Coordinates of C-alpha atoms in Angstrom, one line a residue:
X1 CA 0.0 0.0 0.0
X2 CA 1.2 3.7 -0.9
X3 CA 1.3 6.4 1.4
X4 CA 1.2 9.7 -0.8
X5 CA -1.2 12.8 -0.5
X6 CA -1.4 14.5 -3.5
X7 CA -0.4 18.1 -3.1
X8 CA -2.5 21.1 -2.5
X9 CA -1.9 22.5 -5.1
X10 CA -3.0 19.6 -7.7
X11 CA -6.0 19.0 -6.2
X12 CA -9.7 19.7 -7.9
X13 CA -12.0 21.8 -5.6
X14 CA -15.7 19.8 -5.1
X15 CA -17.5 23.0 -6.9
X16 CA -15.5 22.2 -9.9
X17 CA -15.7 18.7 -9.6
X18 CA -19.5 19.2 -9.8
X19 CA -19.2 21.2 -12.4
X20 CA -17.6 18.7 -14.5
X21 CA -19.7 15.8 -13.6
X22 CA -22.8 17.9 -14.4
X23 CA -21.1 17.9 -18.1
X24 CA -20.5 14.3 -18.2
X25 CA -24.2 13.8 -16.8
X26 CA -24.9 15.7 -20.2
X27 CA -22.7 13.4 -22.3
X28 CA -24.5 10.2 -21.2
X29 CA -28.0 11.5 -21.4
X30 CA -28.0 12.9 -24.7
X31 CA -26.7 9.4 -25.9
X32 CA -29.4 7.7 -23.4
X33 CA -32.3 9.6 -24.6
X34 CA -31.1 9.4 -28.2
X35 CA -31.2 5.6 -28.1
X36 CA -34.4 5.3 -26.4
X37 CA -36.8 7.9 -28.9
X38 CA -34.9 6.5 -32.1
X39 CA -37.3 3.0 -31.0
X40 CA -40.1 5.5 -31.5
X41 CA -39.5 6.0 -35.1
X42 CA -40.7 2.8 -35.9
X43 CA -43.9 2.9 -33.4
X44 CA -44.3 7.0 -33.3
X45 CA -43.4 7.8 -36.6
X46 CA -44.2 4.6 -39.1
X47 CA -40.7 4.6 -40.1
X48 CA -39.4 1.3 -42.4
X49 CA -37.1 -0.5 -40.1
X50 CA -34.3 -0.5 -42.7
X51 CA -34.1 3.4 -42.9
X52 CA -34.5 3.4 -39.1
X53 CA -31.3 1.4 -39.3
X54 CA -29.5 4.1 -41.8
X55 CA -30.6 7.0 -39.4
X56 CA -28.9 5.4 -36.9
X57 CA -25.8 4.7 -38.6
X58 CA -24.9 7.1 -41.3
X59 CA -25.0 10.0 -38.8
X60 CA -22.2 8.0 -36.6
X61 CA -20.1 8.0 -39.7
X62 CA -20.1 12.0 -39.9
X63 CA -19.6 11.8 -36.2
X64 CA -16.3 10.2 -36.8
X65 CA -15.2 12.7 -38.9
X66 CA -16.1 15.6 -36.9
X67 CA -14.7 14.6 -33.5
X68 CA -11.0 14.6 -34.2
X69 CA -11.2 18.1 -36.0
X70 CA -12.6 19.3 -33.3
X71 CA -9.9 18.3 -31.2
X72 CA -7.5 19.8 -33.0
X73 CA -9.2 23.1 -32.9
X74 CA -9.9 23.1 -29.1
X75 CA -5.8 21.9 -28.6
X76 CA -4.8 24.9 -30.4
X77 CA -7.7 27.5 -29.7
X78 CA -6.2 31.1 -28.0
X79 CA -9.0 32.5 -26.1
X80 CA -8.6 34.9 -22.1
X81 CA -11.4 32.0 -21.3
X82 CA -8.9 29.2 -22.1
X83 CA -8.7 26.1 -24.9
X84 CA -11.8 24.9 -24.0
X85 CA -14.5 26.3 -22.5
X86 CA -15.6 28.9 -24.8
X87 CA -16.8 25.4 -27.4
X88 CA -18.5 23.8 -24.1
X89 CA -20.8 27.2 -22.8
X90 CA -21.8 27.4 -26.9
X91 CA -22.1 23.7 -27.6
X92 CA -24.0 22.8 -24.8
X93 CA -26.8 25.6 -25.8
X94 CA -26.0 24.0 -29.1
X95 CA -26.9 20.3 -28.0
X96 CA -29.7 21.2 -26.1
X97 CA -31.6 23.1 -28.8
X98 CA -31.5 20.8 -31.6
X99 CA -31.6 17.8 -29.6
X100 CA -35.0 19.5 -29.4
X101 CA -35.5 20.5 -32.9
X102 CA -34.8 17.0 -34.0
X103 CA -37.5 15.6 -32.6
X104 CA -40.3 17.9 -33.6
X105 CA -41.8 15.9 -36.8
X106 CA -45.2 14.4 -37.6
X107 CA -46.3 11.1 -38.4
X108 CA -48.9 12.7 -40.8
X109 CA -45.9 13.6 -43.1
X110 CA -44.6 11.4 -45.7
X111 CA -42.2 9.1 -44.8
X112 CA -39.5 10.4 -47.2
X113 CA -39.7 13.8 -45.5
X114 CA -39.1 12.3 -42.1
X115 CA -36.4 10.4 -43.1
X116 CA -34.5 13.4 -44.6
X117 CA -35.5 15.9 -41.9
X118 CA -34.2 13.5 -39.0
X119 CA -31.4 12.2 -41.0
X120 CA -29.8 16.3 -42.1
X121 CA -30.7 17.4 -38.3
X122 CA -28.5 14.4 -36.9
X123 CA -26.3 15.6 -38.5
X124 CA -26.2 19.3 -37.7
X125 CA -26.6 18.0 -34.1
X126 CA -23.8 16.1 -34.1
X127 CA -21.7 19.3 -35.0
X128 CA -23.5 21.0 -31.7
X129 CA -22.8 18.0 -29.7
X130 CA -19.0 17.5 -30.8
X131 CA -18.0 21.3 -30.0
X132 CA -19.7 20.4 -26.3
X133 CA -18.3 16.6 -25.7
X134 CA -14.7 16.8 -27.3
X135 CA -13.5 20.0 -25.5
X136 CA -15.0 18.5 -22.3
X137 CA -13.1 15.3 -22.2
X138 CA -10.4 17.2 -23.5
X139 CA -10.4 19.8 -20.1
X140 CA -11.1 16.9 -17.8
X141 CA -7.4 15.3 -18.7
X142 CA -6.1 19.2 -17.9
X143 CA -7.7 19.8 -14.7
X144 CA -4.7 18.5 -12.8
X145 CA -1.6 16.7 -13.2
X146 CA -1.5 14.7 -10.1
X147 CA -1.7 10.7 -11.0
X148 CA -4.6 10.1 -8.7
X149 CA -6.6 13.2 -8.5
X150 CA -6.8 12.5 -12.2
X151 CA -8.6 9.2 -11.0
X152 CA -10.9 10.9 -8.4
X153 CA -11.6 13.6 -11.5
X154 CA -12.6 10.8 -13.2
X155 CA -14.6 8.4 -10.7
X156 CA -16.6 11.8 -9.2
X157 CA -17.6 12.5 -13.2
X158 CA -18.4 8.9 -14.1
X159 CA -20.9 9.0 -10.9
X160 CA -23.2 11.9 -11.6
X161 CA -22.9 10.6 -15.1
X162 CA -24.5 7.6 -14.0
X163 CA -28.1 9.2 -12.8
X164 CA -28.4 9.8 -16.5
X165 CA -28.9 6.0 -16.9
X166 CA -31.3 5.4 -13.8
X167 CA -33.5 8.1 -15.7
X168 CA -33.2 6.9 -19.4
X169 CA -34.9 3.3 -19.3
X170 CA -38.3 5.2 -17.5
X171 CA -38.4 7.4 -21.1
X172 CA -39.8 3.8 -22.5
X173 CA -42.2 3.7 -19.8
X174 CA -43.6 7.8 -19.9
X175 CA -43.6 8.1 -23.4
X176 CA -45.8 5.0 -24.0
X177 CA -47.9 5.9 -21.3
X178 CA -51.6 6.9 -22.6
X179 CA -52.5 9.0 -19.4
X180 CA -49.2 10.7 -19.5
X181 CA -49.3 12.0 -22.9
X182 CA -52.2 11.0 -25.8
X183 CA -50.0 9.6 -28.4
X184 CA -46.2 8.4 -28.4
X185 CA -45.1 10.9 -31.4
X186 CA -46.4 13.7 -28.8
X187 CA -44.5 11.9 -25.8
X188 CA -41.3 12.1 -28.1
X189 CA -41.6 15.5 -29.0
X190 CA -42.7 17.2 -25.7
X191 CA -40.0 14.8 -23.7
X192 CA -37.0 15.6 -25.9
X193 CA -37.6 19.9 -25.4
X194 CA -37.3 18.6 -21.6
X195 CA -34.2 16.9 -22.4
X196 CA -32.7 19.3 -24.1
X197 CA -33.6 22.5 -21.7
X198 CA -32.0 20.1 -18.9
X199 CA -28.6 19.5 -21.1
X200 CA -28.4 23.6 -21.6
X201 CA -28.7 24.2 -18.1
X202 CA -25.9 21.2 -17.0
X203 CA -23.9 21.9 -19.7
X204 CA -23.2 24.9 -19.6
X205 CA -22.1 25.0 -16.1
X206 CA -18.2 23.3 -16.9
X207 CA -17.7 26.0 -18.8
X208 CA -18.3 28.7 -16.0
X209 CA -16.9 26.9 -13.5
X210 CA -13.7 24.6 -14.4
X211 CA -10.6 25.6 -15.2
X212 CA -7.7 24.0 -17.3
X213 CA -4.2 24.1 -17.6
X214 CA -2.6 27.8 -18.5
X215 CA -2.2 27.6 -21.9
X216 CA -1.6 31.6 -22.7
X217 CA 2.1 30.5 -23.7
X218 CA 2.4 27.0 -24.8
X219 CA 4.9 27.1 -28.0
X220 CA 4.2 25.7 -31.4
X221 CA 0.3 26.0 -31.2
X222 CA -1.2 26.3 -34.7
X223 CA -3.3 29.5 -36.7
X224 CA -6.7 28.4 -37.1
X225 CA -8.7 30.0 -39.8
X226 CA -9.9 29.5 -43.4
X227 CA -6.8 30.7 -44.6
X228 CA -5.1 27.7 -43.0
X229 CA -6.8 24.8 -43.5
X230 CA -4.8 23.0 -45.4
X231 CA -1.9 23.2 -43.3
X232 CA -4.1 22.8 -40.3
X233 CA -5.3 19.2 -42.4
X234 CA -2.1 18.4 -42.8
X235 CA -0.8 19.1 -38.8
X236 CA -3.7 17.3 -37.7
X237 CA -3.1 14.2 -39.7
X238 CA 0.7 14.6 -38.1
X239 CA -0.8 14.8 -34.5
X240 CA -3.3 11.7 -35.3
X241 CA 0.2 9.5 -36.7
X242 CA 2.1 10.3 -32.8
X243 CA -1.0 9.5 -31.6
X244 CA -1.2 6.6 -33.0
X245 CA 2.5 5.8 -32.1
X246 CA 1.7 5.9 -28.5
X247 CA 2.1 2.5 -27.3
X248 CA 0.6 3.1 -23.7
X249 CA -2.4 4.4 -25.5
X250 CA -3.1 1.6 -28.3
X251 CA -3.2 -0.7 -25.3
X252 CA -6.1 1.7 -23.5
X253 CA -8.1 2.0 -26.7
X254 CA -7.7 -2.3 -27.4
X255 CA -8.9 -2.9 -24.0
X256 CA -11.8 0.0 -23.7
X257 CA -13.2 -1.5 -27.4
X258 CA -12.9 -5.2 -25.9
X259 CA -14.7 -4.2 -22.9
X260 CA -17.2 -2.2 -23.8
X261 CA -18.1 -3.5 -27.0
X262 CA -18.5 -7.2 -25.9
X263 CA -20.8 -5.4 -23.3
X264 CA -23.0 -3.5 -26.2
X265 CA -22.9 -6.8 -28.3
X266 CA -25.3 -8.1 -26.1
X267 CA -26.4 -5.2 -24.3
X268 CA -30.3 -6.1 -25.9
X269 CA -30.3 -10.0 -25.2
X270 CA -31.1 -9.3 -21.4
X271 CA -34.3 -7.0 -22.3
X272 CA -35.5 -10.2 -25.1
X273 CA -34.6 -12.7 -22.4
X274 CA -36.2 -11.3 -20.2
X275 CA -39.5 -11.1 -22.2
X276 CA -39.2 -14.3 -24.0
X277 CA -37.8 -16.7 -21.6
X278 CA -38.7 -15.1 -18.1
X279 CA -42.3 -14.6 -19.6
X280 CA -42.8 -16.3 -22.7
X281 CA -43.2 -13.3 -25.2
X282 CA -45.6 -11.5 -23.1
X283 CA -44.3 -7.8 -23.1
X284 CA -47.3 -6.9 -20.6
X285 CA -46.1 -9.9 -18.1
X286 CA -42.4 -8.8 -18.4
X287 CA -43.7 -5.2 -17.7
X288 CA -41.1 -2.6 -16.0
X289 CA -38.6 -5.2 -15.5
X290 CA -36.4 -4.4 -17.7
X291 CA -36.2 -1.3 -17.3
X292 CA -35.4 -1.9 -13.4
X293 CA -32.8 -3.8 -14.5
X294 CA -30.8 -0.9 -16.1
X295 CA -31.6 1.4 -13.1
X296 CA -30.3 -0.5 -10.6
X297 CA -27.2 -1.0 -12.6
X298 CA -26.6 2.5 -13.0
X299 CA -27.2 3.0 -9.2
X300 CA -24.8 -0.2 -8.2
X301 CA -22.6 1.2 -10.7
X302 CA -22.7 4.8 -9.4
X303 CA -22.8 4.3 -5.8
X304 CA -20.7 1.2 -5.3
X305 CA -18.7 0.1 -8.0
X306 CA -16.9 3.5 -9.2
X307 CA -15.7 4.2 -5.4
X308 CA -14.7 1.2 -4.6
X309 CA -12.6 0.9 -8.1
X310 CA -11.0 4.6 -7.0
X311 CA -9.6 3.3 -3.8
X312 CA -8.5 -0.1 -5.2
X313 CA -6.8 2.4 -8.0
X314 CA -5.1 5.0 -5.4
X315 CA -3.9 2.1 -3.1
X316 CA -2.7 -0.5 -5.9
X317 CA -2.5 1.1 -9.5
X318 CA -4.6 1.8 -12.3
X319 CA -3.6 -1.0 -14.1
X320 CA -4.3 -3.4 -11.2
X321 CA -7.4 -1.9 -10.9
X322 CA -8.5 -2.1 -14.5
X323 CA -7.5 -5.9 -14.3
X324 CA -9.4 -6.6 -10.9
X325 CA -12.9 -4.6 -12.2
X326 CA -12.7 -6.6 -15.6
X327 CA -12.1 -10.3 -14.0
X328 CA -15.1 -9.2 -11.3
X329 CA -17.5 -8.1 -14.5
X330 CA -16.4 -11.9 -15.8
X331 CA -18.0 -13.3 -12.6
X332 CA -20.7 -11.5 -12.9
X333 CA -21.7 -12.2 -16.8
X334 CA -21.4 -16.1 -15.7
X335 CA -24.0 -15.8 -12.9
X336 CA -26.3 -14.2 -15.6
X337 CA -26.6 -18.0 -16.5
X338 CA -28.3 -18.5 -13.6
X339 CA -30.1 -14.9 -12.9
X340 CA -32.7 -15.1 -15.2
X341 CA -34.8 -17.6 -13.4
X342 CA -39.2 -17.8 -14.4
X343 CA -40.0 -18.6 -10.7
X344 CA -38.0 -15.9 -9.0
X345 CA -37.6 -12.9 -11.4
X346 CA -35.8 -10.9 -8.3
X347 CA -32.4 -13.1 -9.2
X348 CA -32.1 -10.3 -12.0
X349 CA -30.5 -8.5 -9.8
X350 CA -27.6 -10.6 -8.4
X351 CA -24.9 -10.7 -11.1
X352 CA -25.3 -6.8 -11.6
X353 CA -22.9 -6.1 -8.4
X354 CA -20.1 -7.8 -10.5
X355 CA -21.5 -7.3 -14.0
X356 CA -21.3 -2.9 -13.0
X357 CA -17.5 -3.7 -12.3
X358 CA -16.3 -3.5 -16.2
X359 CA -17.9 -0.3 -17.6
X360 CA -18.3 1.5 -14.4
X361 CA -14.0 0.3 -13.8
X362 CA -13.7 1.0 -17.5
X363 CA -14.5 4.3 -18.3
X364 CA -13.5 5.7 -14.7
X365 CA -9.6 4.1 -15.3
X366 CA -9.4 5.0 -18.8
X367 CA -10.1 8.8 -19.0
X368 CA -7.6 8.9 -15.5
X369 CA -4.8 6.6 -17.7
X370 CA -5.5 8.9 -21.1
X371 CA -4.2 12.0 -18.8
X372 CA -1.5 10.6 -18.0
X373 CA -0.5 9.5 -21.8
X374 CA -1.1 13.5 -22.4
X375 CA 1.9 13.5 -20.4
X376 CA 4.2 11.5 -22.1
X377 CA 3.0 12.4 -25.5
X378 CA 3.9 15.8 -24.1
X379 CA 7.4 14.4 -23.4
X380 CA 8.3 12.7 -26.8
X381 CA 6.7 15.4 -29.2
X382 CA 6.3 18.2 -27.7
X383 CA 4.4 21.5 -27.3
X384 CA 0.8 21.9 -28.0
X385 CA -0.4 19.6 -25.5
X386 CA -3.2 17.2 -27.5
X387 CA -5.5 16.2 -24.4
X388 CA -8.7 17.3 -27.4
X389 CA -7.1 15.1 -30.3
X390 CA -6.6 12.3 -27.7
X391 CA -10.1 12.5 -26.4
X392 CA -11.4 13.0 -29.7
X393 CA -9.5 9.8 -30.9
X394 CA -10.1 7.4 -28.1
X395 CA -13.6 7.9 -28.1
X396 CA -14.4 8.2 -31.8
X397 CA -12.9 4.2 -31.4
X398 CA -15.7 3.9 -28.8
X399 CA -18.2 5.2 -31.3
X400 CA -17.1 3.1 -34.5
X401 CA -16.7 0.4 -31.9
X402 CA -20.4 0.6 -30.6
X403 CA -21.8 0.5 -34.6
X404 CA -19.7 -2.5 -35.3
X405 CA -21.4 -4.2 -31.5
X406 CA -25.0 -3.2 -33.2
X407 CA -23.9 -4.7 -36.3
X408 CA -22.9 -7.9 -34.7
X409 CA -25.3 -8.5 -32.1
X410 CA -28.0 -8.4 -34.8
X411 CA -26.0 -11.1 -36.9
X412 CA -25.5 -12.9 -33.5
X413 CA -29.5 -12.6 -33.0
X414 CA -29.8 -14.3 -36.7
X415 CA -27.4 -17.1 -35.8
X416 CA -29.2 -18.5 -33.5
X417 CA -32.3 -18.1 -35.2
X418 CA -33.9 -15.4 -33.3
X419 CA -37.6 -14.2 -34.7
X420 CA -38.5 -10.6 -33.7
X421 CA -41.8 -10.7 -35.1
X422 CA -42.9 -14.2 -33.3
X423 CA -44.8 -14.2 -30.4
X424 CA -42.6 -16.9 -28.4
X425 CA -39.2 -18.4 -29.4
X426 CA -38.0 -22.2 -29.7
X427 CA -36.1 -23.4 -26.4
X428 CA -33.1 -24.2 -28.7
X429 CA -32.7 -20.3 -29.8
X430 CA -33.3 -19.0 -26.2
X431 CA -30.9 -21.6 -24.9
X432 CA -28.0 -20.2 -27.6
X433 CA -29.0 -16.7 -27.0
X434 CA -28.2 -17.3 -23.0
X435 CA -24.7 -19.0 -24.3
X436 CA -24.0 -16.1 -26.7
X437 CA -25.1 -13.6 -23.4
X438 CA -22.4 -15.1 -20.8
X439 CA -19.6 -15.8 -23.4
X440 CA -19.2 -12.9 -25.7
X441 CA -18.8 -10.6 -23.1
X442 CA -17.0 -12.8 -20.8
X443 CA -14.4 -13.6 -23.9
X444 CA -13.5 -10.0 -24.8
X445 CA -13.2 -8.5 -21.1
X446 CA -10.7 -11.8 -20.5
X447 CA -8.8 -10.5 -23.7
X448 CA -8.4 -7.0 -23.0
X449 CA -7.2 -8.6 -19.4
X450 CA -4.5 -9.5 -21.2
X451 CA -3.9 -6.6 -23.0
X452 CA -4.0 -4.6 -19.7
X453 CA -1.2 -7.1 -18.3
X454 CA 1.8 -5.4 -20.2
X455 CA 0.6 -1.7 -19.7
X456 CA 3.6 -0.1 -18.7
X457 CA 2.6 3.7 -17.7
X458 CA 2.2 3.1 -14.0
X459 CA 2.6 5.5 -11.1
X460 CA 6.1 5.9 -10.9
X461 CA 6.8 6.4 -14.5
X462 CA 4.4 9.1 -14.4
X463 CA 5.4 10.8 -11.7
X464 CA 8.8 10.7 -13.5
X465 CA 7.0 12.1 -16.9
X466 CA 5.9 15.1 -14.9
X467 CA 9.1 16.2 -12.8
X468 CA 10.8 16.1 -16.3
X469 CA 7.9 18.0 -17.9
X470 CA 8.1 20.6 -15.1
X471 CA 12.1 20.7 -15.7
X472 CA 11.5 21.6 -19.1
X473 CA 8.9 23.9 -19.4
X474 CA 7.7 25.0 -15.6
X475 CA 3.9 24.2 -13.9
X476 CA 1.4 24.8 -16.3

């Protein structure tokens, strides 16, 4: 066990802590509520299932594009109000207004015109919603330097982040509610102005409040305008190559795209096992359920798993941690073999104290490990600091990583012969859709586990990074 207080100095004051976490409650509900009304453009809106799928995917394929040119920009932005924040306070308002506006259609309009209206407002959202989310993971590896403040950063964010998801999964249950609102395309469109006013107010507040490194005199940052473009194309594909050299942080991205991605795989199977083996296709029978399911995951997650991942992380290492959570989140995706039981539907519940240990460890650890490869990219190349393009990078792999889970869980739900539009399934389908539940995800966290062994960017290496860093160019 280690004895070290982090300095004064480097440590993050609660208000601004708050202030942060109210950003990343932001960046998980706009994804949340996103995911829960696009199922309403097949029951709200009489949208074909097939261009449902495009407007869910094409827009993430902009997305990509936008996030690392964003990070570029906020890396090497000049403002008295910092790198950062002035994109948060106007991408926030941003987000929250055409989150809105996207939402507002009729399902007395053709379905060619809803198709191109939600599909060209995605995408203009998605511009909003970079300029907000990039900059803010970007300031939340700045915010100190210390090597385990950066972890309590992270943990305090990842917590408020989590009420987002005891919230979302009620959406399915109010906006198909017929005494809460009289049809589901009104539910949508009335809920999401909510959604969005709430994301303005939240969002807006990292922006007033946190504060980054000093950056008024950091050497080698780059003009931004239209009169450089091309040679700000051709620096950023520079910065992307040395990021992409970073060993430390290839391992980080292998593991989070392991982890979280055998997760998403089969993120629906417990919501269809549920209904079709707990209560044999009866979605009245299976009734809030499911949605119960995810809440008290995001509590166990918020309230018990991310603090107890923090201490395990300040006592023994991040890596250690990382590879404790992960092996726990194993256990728990085995006892989901025996949780989903028809005589005693309250066994739900007792893999998700183990199961919460590998995104709740994940994300935490990551973001706390990605500031500290900021350093050491620092180090080896140098002046601007790229905490946006590293951001911007590791989570456009989440992003491209989630589209390919979609795309695989449905050709896992095919394999084993899956029928959504049959009232019950055969025992043999439910019985490989259990398998396919416990073993993907269990296979890919047990891999990244592995990757995770050899990570070589511990404590006193980065503690090392930062005297030299200091040497060289002073506290920041």
């Amino acid at each position: 066990m280690k004895n070290y207080v982090t300095p004064v100095r480097d440590k993050v004051p609660l208000g601004q802590k708050a202030a942060f976490g109210a950003g990343h409650l932001v960046l998980n509900l706009l994804p949340g509520a996103l995911g829960v009304f696009m199922f309403f453009l097949l029951t709200a809106f009489g949208m074909d299932p097939f261009l449902a799928g495009l407007l869910g995917g094409l827009p993430r394929i902009f997305d990509a594009l936008t996030d690392p040119i964003m990070g570029f920009i906020s890396d090497n932005t000049k403002s008295k109000w910092g790198r950062r924040r002035p994109y948060i306070f106007i991408g926030a308002i941003l987000s929250g207004i055409l989150f809105a506006v996207l939402w507002q259609m009729d399902p007395a309009d053709s379905q060619n015109y809803n198709f191109w209206y939600f599909l060209l407002m995605s995408m203009v959202f998605l511009i909003g919603n970079t300029m907000f989310a990039t900059p803010l993971v970007g300031l939340g590896y700045e915010m100190t330097s210390d090597y385990n403040e950066r972890t309590r950063i992270m943990a305090f964010s990842q917590t408020i982040g989590q009420i987002a998801w005891m919230i979302v999964p009620w959406f399915w249950v109010i906006i198909a509610d017929p005494t809460i609102f009289e049809t589901q395309a009104v539910g949508v469109r009335k809920l999401s102005i909510i959604v969005g006013f709430v994301c303005i107010v939240l969002g807006v507040l990292p922006a007033f409040f946190c504060r980054g490194i000093d950056s008024s005199n950091m050497e080698n940052r780059k003009e931004i305008s239209f009169k450089t473009l091309f040679s700000n194309l051709i620096d950023l594909s520079k910065g992307i190559a040395q990021v992409a050299k970073n060993k430390p942080f290839l391992k980080l991205c292998g593991a989070t795209f392991l982890v979280f991605n055998g997760f998403q795989m089969v993120a629906s199977f417990s919501f269809f096992i549920i209904v079709f083996y707990m209560y044999n296709g009866s979605y009245t029978d299976a009734g809030n359920w499911p949605a119960w399911f995810s809440t008290v995951t995001a509590i166990i997650t918020a309230f018990g798993v991310i603090p107890i991942v923090t201490v395990i992380a300040n006592k023994f290492g991040k890596r250690q941690a990382f590879i404790i959570s992960t092996a726990l989140s194993i256990v728990g995706y085995i006892l989901k073999w025996w949780a989903f039981d028809k005589e005693n539907p309250y066994l739900l519940f007792m893999p998700i104290p183990f199961m919460a240990f590998g995104l709740g460890g994940l994300f935490t650890l990551m973001m706390s490990m990605t500031a500290d490869v900021c350093d050491l990219d620092e180090l080896e190349n140098g002046m601007p600091r790229k905490e946006g393009t590293f951001g911007a990078i590791y989570w456009w792999m989440v992003k491209l990583g989630q589209a390919l889970a979609l795309v695989l869980g449905g050709a896992v739900l095919k394999f084993v012969g899956f029928d959504g539009n049959a009232a019950q399934q055969t025992a043999e389908t439910m019985t490989s859709l259990r398998l396919a539940d416990v073993i993907i995800p269990s296979v890919t966290a047990g891999i990244a586990i592995l990757i995770m062994w050899s990570y070589s960017l511990n404590e006193s290496r980065a503690k090392k990074i930062k005297e030299q860093l200091i040497e060289r160019r002073g506290e920041l």
